[in-house]
């Protein structure tokens, strides 16, 4: 069926006007927008508060009726029951019944989709393992931290093996490791041919997983396109090389000065993101077997989602994937001169962990005190370890 569909979503001139008690227009929440979402793509819906994202999502879910325009979801009206069966939705706030356990919650949602008892049981086991919540399956949802509830919300959105997933702020309330797992999960779902729409205020999350973005403001589409096309600064160049010896660097600078005729340029060291650095620290701490509570790392991809191909079980290989940076040869200092910025912070950033967290000689070796302290502080800050 999916092969015959041209687009997962087709919106043409979509408009939603909210009216007041007397039927007078109160807010034009969505104003004549047109877009498509193609099968297998991950698309980000962005915009500041009040720009019309939730209203658009509610129309896609068939919860709000458009005032004007055409809206097709999975080739049908968004209000059709068949359409709803093939959509998974993670709301911004996870609306979970606090007296049910995780198992009971997923069993309830599975029964709404008429899954057999045996199928429900199998999927629940796999999903709880996948979102790292198998150990808390018999605890009431009301006792969960925000991040734990978010993980159950994600499992709930996938119980029906949906073709099209709408995830509203999927990483909200998750710690950086949880964010990384959810992003990997989204990429795995994409590799399985699922289509995913994400709304998020965390632009770095969107950038990590989305193929395309739609940016709304005042109910109108202000920008739309592939991230490569929108973000590449095509009239500038960046060359990244291993650290060059001073003589070679002087030659490069000479060539640049000759060719740029007085225009300013920048030479610096590349910088890792804080997320990469953080994940390195936690991965090292994990390899030291430091105890933690709350959620465990996500398990392997649920079998019914993975279709038997375990090679791309990204969650499973999360820890192995995050490799520490290769040891750097001591680079000769770059010459300080006009137009050349040497980013010393990078060196501090990459060199500190070497002294703060030396590689353990054996897996049982005691972790460095500083690393322990940092881990304890992070647990305090993240606040979702129970
Ligand atoms: N039920 C409603 N009745 C009247 N106006 C509404 C209603 N729902 C939304 N609006 C208005 O429509 C506009 C768009 O709201 P919407 O909730 O879609 O924005 P949003 O982009 O999702 O914002 P946020 O990021 O804060 O969730 C806002 O001006 C809002 O006040």
CSV table of N, CA, C and O in Angstrom, one decimal, residues 115-217:
chain,number,residue,atom,x,y,z
A,115,UNK,N,-4.6,-5.6,19.1
A,115,UNK,CA,-3.6,-6.6,19.0
A,115,UNK,C,-3.9,-7.8,19.9
A,115,UNK,O,-4.5,-7.6,20.9
A,116,UNK,N,-3.6,-8.9,19.4
A,116,UNK,CA,-3.9,-10.1,20.2
A,116,UNK,C,-3.0,-10.1,21.5
A,116,UNK,O,-2.0,-9.4,21.6
A,117,UNK,N,-3.5,-10.9,22.5
A,117,UNK,CA,-2.8,-10.9,23.8
A,117,UNK,C,-1.3,-11.3,23.6
A,117,UNK,O,-0.4,-10.7,24.2
A,118,UNK,N,-1.1,-12.3,22.7
A,118,UNK,CA,0.3,-12.8,22.5
A,118,UNK,C,1.1,-11.7,21.8
A,118,UNK,O,2.3,-11.5,22.2
A,119,UNK,N,0.6,-11.0,20.8
A,119,UNK,CA,1.3,-9.9,20.2
A,119,UNK,C,1.6,-8.8,21.1
A,119,UNK,O,2.7,-8.3,21.1
A,120,UNK,N,0.6,-8.5,22.0
A,120,UNK,CA,0.8,-7.4,22.9
A,120,UNK,C,2.0,-7.7,23.9
A,120,UNK,O,2.9,-7.0,24.1
A,121,UNK,N,2.0,-9.0,24.4
A,121,UNK,CA,3.0,-9.4,25.3
A,121,UNK,C,4.4,-9.3,24.7
A,121,UNK,O,5.3,-8.7,25.3
A,122,UNK,N,4.5,-9.8,23.5
A,122,UNK,CA,5.8,-9.8,22.8
A,122,UNK,C,6.3,-8.3,22.5
A,122,UNK,O,7.4,-8.0,22.8
A,123,UNK,N,5.4,-7.5,22.0
A,123,UNK,CA,5.8,-6.1,21.7
A,123,UNK,C,6.1,-5.4,23.0
A,123,UNK,O,7.0,-4.6,23.0
A,124,UNK,N,5.3,-5.6,24.0
A,124,UNK,CA,5.6,-4.9,25.3
A,124,UNK,C,7.0,-5.2,25.8
A,124,UNK,O,7.8,-4.3,26.2
A,125,UNK,N,7.3,-6.5,25.8
A,125,UNK,CA,8.7,-7.0,26.3
A,125,UNK,C,9.7,-6.3,25.4
A,125,UNK,O,10.7,-5.7,26.0
A,126,UNK,N,9.6,-6.3,24.1
A,126,UNK,CA,10.6,-5.7,23.2
A,126,UNK,C,10.7,-4.2,23.4
A,126,UNK,O,11.8,-3.6,23.4
A,127,UNK,N,9.5,-3.5,23.5
A,127,UNK,CA,9.5,-2.1,23.5
A,127,UNK,C,10.1,-1.6,24.9
A,127,UNK,O,10.9,-0.7,24.9
A,128,UNK,N,9.8,-2.3,26.0
A,128,UNK,CA,10.3,-1.9,27.3
A,128,UNK,C,11.8,-2.0,27.3
A,128,UNK,O,12.6,-1.2,27.8
A,129,UNK,N,12.3,-3.1,26.7
A,129,UNK,CA,13.7,-3.3,26.6
A,129,UNK,C,14.4,-2.2,25.7
A,129,UNK,O,15.4,-1.6,26.1
A,130,UNK,N,13.7,-1.9,24.6
A,130,UNK,CA,14.3,-0.9,23.7
A,130,UNK,C,14.4,0.5,24.3
A,130,UNK,O,15.4,1.2,24.1
A,131,UNK,N,13.4,0.9,25.1
A,131,UNK,CA,13.5,2.2,25.7
A,131,UNK,C,14.1,2.2,27.1
A,131,UNK,O,14.1,3.2,27.8
A,132,UNK,N,14.8,1.1,27.5
A,132,UNK,CA,15.5,1.0,28.7
A,132,UNK,C,14.7,1.0,30.0
A,132,UNK,O,15.1,1.5,31.0
A,133,UNK,N,13.5,0.5,29.9
A,133,UNK,CA,12.6,0.5,31.0
A,133,UNK,C,12.1,-0.8,31.5
A,133,UNK,O,11.1,-0.9,32.3
A,134,UNK,N,12.8,-1.9,31.0
A,134,UNK,CA,12.3,-3.2,31.4
A,134,UNK,C,12.3,-3.5,32.9
A,134,UNK,O,11.5,-4.1,33.4
A,135,UNK,N,13.3,-2.9,33.6
A,135,UNK,CA,13.5,-3.1,35.0
A,135,UNK,C,12.4,-2.4,35.8
A,135,UNK,O,12.1,-2.8,37.0
A,136,UNK,N,11.7,-1.4,35.2
A,136,UNK,CA,10.7,-0.7,36.0
A,136,UNK,C,9.3,-1.0,35.4
A,136,UNK,O,8.3,-0.3,35.7
A,137,UNK,N,9.1,-2.1,34.8
A,137,UNK,CA,7.9,-2.5,34.1
A,137,UNK,C,6.7,-2.6,35.1
A,137,UNK,O,5.6,-2.4,34.7
A,138,UNK,N,7.0,-3.0,36.3
A,138,UNK,CA,5.8,-3.2,37.2
A,138,UNK,C,5.7,-2.0,38.2
A,138,UNK,O,4.9,-2.1,39.1
A,139,UNK,N,6.4,-0.9,38.0
A,139,UNK,CA,6.2,0.2,38.8
A,139,UNK,C,5.1,1.1,38.2
A,139,UNK,O,4.9,1.2,37.0
A,140,UNK,N,4.4,1.8,39.1
A,140,UNK,CA,3.3,2.7,38.6
A,140,UNK,C,3.9,3.9,37.9
A,140,UNK,O,4.9,4.4,38.3
A,141,UNK,N,3.2,4.3,36.8
A,141,UNK,CA,3.7,5.4,36.0
A,141,UNK,C,3.8,6.7,36.8
A,141,UNK,O,4.7,7.5,36.5
A,142,UNK,N,2.9,6.8,37.8
A,142,UNK,CA,2.9,8.0,38.6
A,142,UNK,C,4.2,8.2,39.4
A,142,UNK,O,4.5,9.3,39.8
A,143,UNK,N,4.9,7.1,39.6
A,143,UNK,CA,6.2,7.2,40.3
A,143,UNK,C,7.4,7.6,39.4
A,143,UNK,O,8.5,7.8,39.9
A,144,UNK,N,7.2,7.6,38.1
A,144,UNK,CA,8.3,7.8,37.2
A,144,UNK,C,8.8,9.3,37.2
A,144,UNK,O,8.0,10.2,37.4
A,145,UNK,N,10.1,9.4,36.9
A,145,UNK,CA,10.6,10.7,36.6
A,145,UNK,C,10.1,11.2,35.2
A,145,UNK,O,9.5,10.3,34.5
A,146,UNK,N,10.3,12.4,34.8
A,146,UNK,CA,9.8,12.9,33.6
A,146,UNK,C,10.4,12.1,32.4
A,146,UNK,O,9.7,11.8,31.4
A,147,UNK,N,11.7,11.9,32.5
A,147,UNK,CA,12.4,11.2,31.4
A,147,UNK,C,11.9,9.8,31.3
A,147,UNK,O,11.8,9.3,30.2
A,148,UNK,N,11.6,9.1,32.4
A,148,UNK,CA,11.1,7.7,32.4
A,148,UNK,C,9.7,7.7,31.7
A,148,UNK,O,9.4,6.8,30.9
A,149,UNK,N,8.9,8.7,32.1
A,149,UNK,CA,7.5,8.7,31.5
A,149,UNK,C,7.6,9.0,30.0
A,149,UNK,O,6.8,8.4,29.2
A,150,UNK,N,8.6,9.8,29.6
A,150,UNK,CA,8.8,10.1,28.2
A,150,UNK,C,9.1,8.8,27.4
A,150,UNK,O,8.7,8.6,26.3
A,151,UNK,N,9.9,8.0,28.0
A,151,UNK,CA,10.3,6.7,27.4
A,151,UNK,C,9.1,5.8,27.2
A,151,UNK,O,8.9,5.2,26.2
A,152,UNK,N,8.2,5.8,28.3
A,152,UNK,CA,7.0,4.9,28.1
A,152,UNK,C,6.1,5.5,27.1
A,152,UNK,O,5.5,4.8,26.3
A,153,UNK,N,6.1,6.9,27.0
A,153,UNK,CA,5.3,7.6,26.0
A,153,UNK,C,5.8,7.1,24.6
A,153,UNK,O,5.0,6.9,23.7
A,154,UNK,N,7.1,7.1,24.4
A,154,UNK,CA,7.6,6.7,23.1
A,154,UNK,C,7.3,5.2,22.8
A,154,UNK,O,6.9,4.9,21.6
A,155,UNK,N,7.4,4.4,23.8
A,155,UNK,CA,7.0,3.0,23.6
A,155,UNK,C,5.5,2.9,23.2
A,155,UNK,O,5.2,2.1,22.2
A,156,UNK,N,4.7,3.7,23.8
A,156,UNK,CA,3.3,3.7,23.5
A,156,UNK,C,3.0,4.1,22.1
A,156,UNK,O,2.2,3.5,21.4
A,157,UNK,N,3.8,5.1,21.6
A,157,UNK,CA,3.6,5.6,20.2
A,157,UNK,C,4.0,4.6,19.2
A,157,UNK,O,3.6,4.7,18.0
A,158,UNK,N,4.8,3.6,19.6
A,158,UNK,CA,5.2,2.6,18.6
A,158,UNK,C,4.5,1.2,18.8
A,158,UNK,O,4.8,0.3,18.0
A,159,UNK,N,3.6,1.1,19.7
A,159,UNK,CA,3.0,-0.2,19.9
A,159,UNK,C,2.2,-0.8,18.7
A,159,UNK,O,2.2,-2.0,18.5
A,160,UNK,N,1.7,0.1,17.9
A,160,UNK,CA,1.0,-0.4,16.7
A,160,UNK,C,1.8,-0.5,15.4
A,160,UNK,O,1.3,-0.6,14.3
A,161,UNK,N,3.2,-0.4,15.6
A,161,UNK,CA,4.1,-0.5,14.5
A,161,UNK,C,3.7,0.5,13.4
A,161,UNK,O,3.4,0.1,12.2
A,162,UNK,N,3.5,1.8,13.7
A,162,UNK,CA,2.9,2.8,12.8
A,162,UNK,C,3.8,3.1,11.6
A,162,UNK,O,5.1,3.0,11.7
A,163,UNK,N,3.2,3.4,10.5
A,163,UNK,CA,3.9,3.8,9.3
A,163,UNK,C,4.4,5.3,9.4
A,163,UNK,O,5.5,5.6,8.9
A,164,UNK,N,3.6,6.1,10.1
A,164,UNK,CA,3.9,7.5,10.3
A,164,UNK,C,3.9,7.9,11.7
A,164,UNK,O,2.9,7.7,12.4
A,165,UNK,N,5.0,8.4,12.2
A,165,UNK,CA,5.1,8.8,13.6
A,165,UNK,C,5.2,10.3,13.8
A,165,UNK,O,6.0,11.0,13.1
A,166,UNK,N,4.4,10.8,14.7
A,166,UNK,CA,4.4,12.2,15.0
A,166,UNK,C,4.9,12.4,16.4
A,166,UNK,O,4.3,11.9,17.4
A,167,UNK,N,6.1,13.0,16.6
A,167,UNK,CA,6.7,13.1,17.9
A,167,UNK,C,6.8,14.5,18.3
A,167,UNK,O,7.6,15.3,17.7
A,168,UNK,N,6.0,14.9,19.3
A,168,UNK,CA,6.0,16.3,19.8
A,168,UNK,C,7.1,16.4,20.9
A,168,UNK,O,6.9,15.8,22.0
A,169,UNK,N,8.1,17.2,20.7
A,169,UNK,CA,9.2,17.3,21.7
A,169,UNK,C,9.7,16.0,22.2
A,169,UNK,O,9.6,15.7,23.4
A,170,UNK,N,10.2,15.1,21.3
A,170,UNK,CA,10.5,13.7,21.8
A,170,UNK,C,11.6,13.6,22.8
A,170,UNK,O,11.6,12.7,23.6
A,171,UNK,N,12.5,14.6,22.9
A,171,UNK,CA,13.6,14.5,23.8
A,171,UNK,C,13.3,15.3,25.1
A,171,UNK,O,14.2,15.4,25.9
A,172,UNK,N,12.1,15.9,25.2
A,172,UNK,CA,11.9,16.7,26.4
A,172,UNK,C,11.9,15.9,27.6
A,172,UNK,O,11.4,14.8,27.7
A,173,UNK,N,12.7,16.4,28.6
A,173,UNK,CA,12.8,15.7,29.9
A,173,UNK,C,13.8,14.6,29.9
A,173,UNK,O,14.0,14.0,30.9
A,174,UNK,N,14.5,14.3,28.8
A,174,UNK,CA,15.5,13.3,28.8
A,174,UNK,C,16.9,13.8,29.0
A,174,UNK,O,17.2,14.9,28.6
A,175,UNK,N,17.7,13.0,29.7
A,175,UNK,CA,19.1,13.4,29.9
A,175,UNK,C,19.8,13.3,28.5
A,175,UNK,O,19.3,12.7,27.6
A,176,UNK,N,21.1,13.8,28.4
A,176,UNK,CA,21.7,13.8,27.1
A,176,UNK,C,21.9,12.4,26.5
A,176,UNK,O,21.8,12.2,25.3
A,177,UNK,N,22.1,11.4,27.4
A,177,UNK,CA,22.3,10.0,26.9
A,177,UNK,C,20.9,9.6,26.4
A,177,UNK,O,20.9,8.9,25.3
A,178,UNK,N,19.9,9.9,27.1
A,178,UNK,CA,18.5,9.5,26.6
A,178,UNK,C,18.2,10.2,25.3
A,178,UNK,O,17.6,9.6,24.4
A,179,UNK,N,18.6,11.5,25.1
A,179,UNK,CA,18.4,12.2,23.9
A,179,UNK,C,19.1,11.5,22.8
A,179,UNK,O,18.5,11.3,21.7
A,180,UNK,N,20.3,11.1,23.0
A,180,UNK,CA,21.1,10.4,22.0
A,180,UNK,C,20.4,9.1,21.6
A,180,UNK,O,20.3,8.8,20.4
A,181,UNK,N,19.9,8.4,22.6
A,181,UNK,CA,19.2,7.1,22.3
A,181,UNK,C,18.0,7.4,21.5
A,181,UNK,O,17.7,6.6,20.5
A,182,UNK,N,17.2,8.4,21.8
A,182,UNK,CA,16.0,8.7,21.1
A,182,UNK,C,16.3,9.1,19.7
A,182,UNK,O,15.7,8.6,18.7
A,183,UNK,N,17.4,9.9,19.5
A,183,UNK,CA,17.8,10.3,18.2
A,183,UNK,C,18.2,9.1,17.3
A,183,UNK,O,17.9,8.9,16.2
A,184,UNK,N,19.0,8.2,18.0
A,184,UNK,CA,19.4,7.0,17.3
A,184,UNK,C,18.2,6.1,16.9
A,184,UNK,O,18.1,5.5,15.8
A,185,UNK,N,17.2,6.1,17.8
A,185,UNK,CA,16.0,5.3,17.6
A,185,UNK,C,15.3,5.9,16.4
A,185,UNK,O,14.8,5.1,15.5
A,186,UNK,N,15.2,7.2,16.3
A,186,UNK,CA,14.5,7.9,15.2
A,186,UNK,C,15.2,7.5,13.9
A,186,UNK,O,14.6,7.2,12.9
A,187,UNK,N,16.5,7.5,13.9
A,187,UNK,CA,17.3,7.2,12.7
A,187,UNK,C,17.1,5.7,12.3
A,187,UNK,O,17.0,5.4,11.1
A,188,UNK,N,17.0,4.9,13.3
A,188,UNK,CA,16.7,3.4,13.0
A,188,UNK,C,15.3,3.3,12.4
A,188,UNK,O,15.2,2.5,11.4
A,189,UNK,N,14.4,4.0,12.9
A,189,UNK,CA,13.0,3.9,12.4
A,189,UNK,C,13.0,4.4,10.9
A,189,UNK,O,12.4,3.8,10.1
A,190,UNK,N,13.8,5.4,10.7
A,190,UNK,CA,13.9,5.9,9.3
A,190,UNK,C,14.5,4.9,8.4
A,190,UNK,O,14.1,4.6,7.3
A,191,UNK,N,15.6,4.2,8.9
A,191,UNK,CA,16.2,3.1,8.1
A,191,UNK,C,15.2,2.0,7.8
A,191,UNK,O,15.4,1.3,6.8
A,192,UNK,N,14.2,1.9,8.7
A,192,UNK,CA,13.2,0.8,8.4
A,192,UNK,C,12.1,1.3,7.5
A,192,UNK,O,11.1,0.7,7.4
A,193,UNK,N,12.2,2.5,7.0
A,193,UNK,CA,11.3,3.1,6.0
A,193,UNK,C,10.1,3.8,6.7
A,193,UNK,O,9.2,4.2,6.0
A,194,UNK,N,10.2,4.0,8.0
A,194,UNK,CA,9.1,4.8,8.7
A,194,UNK,C,9.3,6.3,8.3
A,194,UNK,O,10.4,6.8,8.1
A,195,UNK,N,8.2,7.0,8.4
A,195,UNK,CA,8.2,8.4,8.2
A,195,UNK,C,8.0,9.1,9.6
A,195,UNK,O,7.1,8.7,10.3
A,196,UNK,N,8.8,10.1,9.9
A,196,UNK,CA,8.7,10.7,11.2
A,196,UNK,C,8.6,12.2,11.1
A,196,UNK,O,9.4,12.9,10.4
A,197,UNK,N,7.6,12.8,11.8
A,197,UNK,CA,7.5,14.3,11.9
A,197,UNK,C,7.9,14.6,13.4
A,197,UNK,O,7.3,14.1,14.3
A,198,UNK,N,8.8,15.5,13.5
A,198,UNK,CA,9.2,15.9,14.9
A,198,UNK,C,9.0,17.4,15.1
A,198,UNK,O,9.3,18.2,14.2
A,199,UNK,N,8.4,17.8,16.2
A,199,UNK,CA,8.4,19.2,16.6
A,199,UNK,C,9.3,19.3,17.8
A,199,UNK,O,9.3,18.4,18.7
A,200,UNK,N,10.2,20.3,17.8
A,200,UNK,CA,11.1,20.5,18.9
A,200,UNK,C,11.6,21.9,18.9
A,200,UNK,O,11.8,22.5,17.9
A,201,UNK,N,11.9,22.4,20.2
A,201,UNK,CA,12.5,23.7,20.3
A,201,UNK,C,14.0,23.5,20.3
A,201,UNK,O,14.8,24.4,20.3
A,202,UNK,N,14.5,22.2,20.5
A,202,UNK,CA,15.9,21.9,20.6
A,202,UNK,C,16.4,21.8,19.1
A,202,UNK,O,16.3,20.7,18.5
A,203,UNK,N,17.0,22.9,18.6
A,203,UNK,CA,17.4,22.9,17.2
A,203,UNK,C,18.5,21.9,16.9
A,203,UNK,O,18.5,21.3,15.8
A,204,UNK,N,19.3,21.6,17.9
A,204,UNK,CA,20.4,20.7,17.6
A,204,UNK,C,19.9,19.3,17.5
A,204,UNK,O,20.4,18.5,16.7
A,205,UNK,N,18.8,18.9,18.2
A,205,UNK,CA,18.2,17.6,18.0
A,205,UNK,C,17.6,17.5,16.6
A,205,UNK,O,17.8,16.5,15.9
A,206,UNK,N,17.0,18.5,16.2
A,206,UNK,CA,16.4,18.5,14.8
A,206,UNK,C,17.5,18.4,13.8
A,206,UNK,O,17.4,17.6,12.8
A,207,UNK,N,18.6,19.1,14.0
A,207,UNK,CA,19.7,19.1,13.0
A,207,UNK,C,20.3,17.7,12.9
A,207,UNK,O,20.7,17.3,11.9
A,208,UNK,N,20.3,17.0,14.1
A,208,UNK,CA,21.0,15.7,14.1
A,208,UNK,C,20.2,14.6,13.3
A,208,UNK,O,20.8,13.7,12.8
A,209,UNK,N,18.9,14.7,13.3
A,209,UNK,CA,18.1,13.6,12.7
A,209,UNK,C,17.2,13.9,11.5
A,209,UNK,O,16.8,13.0,10.8
A,210,UNK,N,17.0,15.2,11.3
A,210,UNK,CA,16.0,15.5,10.2
A,210,UNK,C,16.7,15.7,8.8
A,210,UNK,O,17.8,16.1,8.7
A,211,UNK,N,15.9,15.2,7.8
A,211,UNK,CA,16.4,15.4,6.4
A,211,UNK,C,15.9,16.8,6.0
A,211,UNK,O,16.7,17.5,5.3
A,212,UNK,N,14.7,17.2,6.4
A,212,UNK,CA,14.2,18.5,6.0
A,212,UNK,C,13.5,19.2,7.1
A,212,UNK,O,13.1,18.5,8.1
A,213,UNK,N,13.4,20.5,7.0
A,213,UNK,CA,12.6,21.2,8.0
A,213,UNK,C,11.6,22.2,7.4
A,213,UNK,O,11.8,22.6,6.3
A,214,UNK,N,10.5,22.4,8.2
A,214,UNK,CA,9.6,23.4,7.8
A,214,UNK,C,9.6,24.4,8.9
A,214,UNK,O,9.4,24.0,10.1
A,215,UNK,N,9.8,25.7,8.6
A,215,UNK,CA,9.8,26.7,9.7
A,215,UNK,C,8.6,27.6,9.6
A,215,UNK,O,8.4,28.2,8.5
A,216,UNK,N,7.8,27.6,10.6
A,216,UNK,CA,6.6,28.4,10.6
A,216,UNK,C,6.8,29.6,11.5
A,216,UNK,O,7.5,29.6,12.5
A,217,UNK,N,6.1,30.7,11.1
A,217,UNK,CA,6.0,31.9,11.9
A,217,UNK,C,4.7,32.6,11.6
A,217,UNK,O,4.4,32.8,10.4
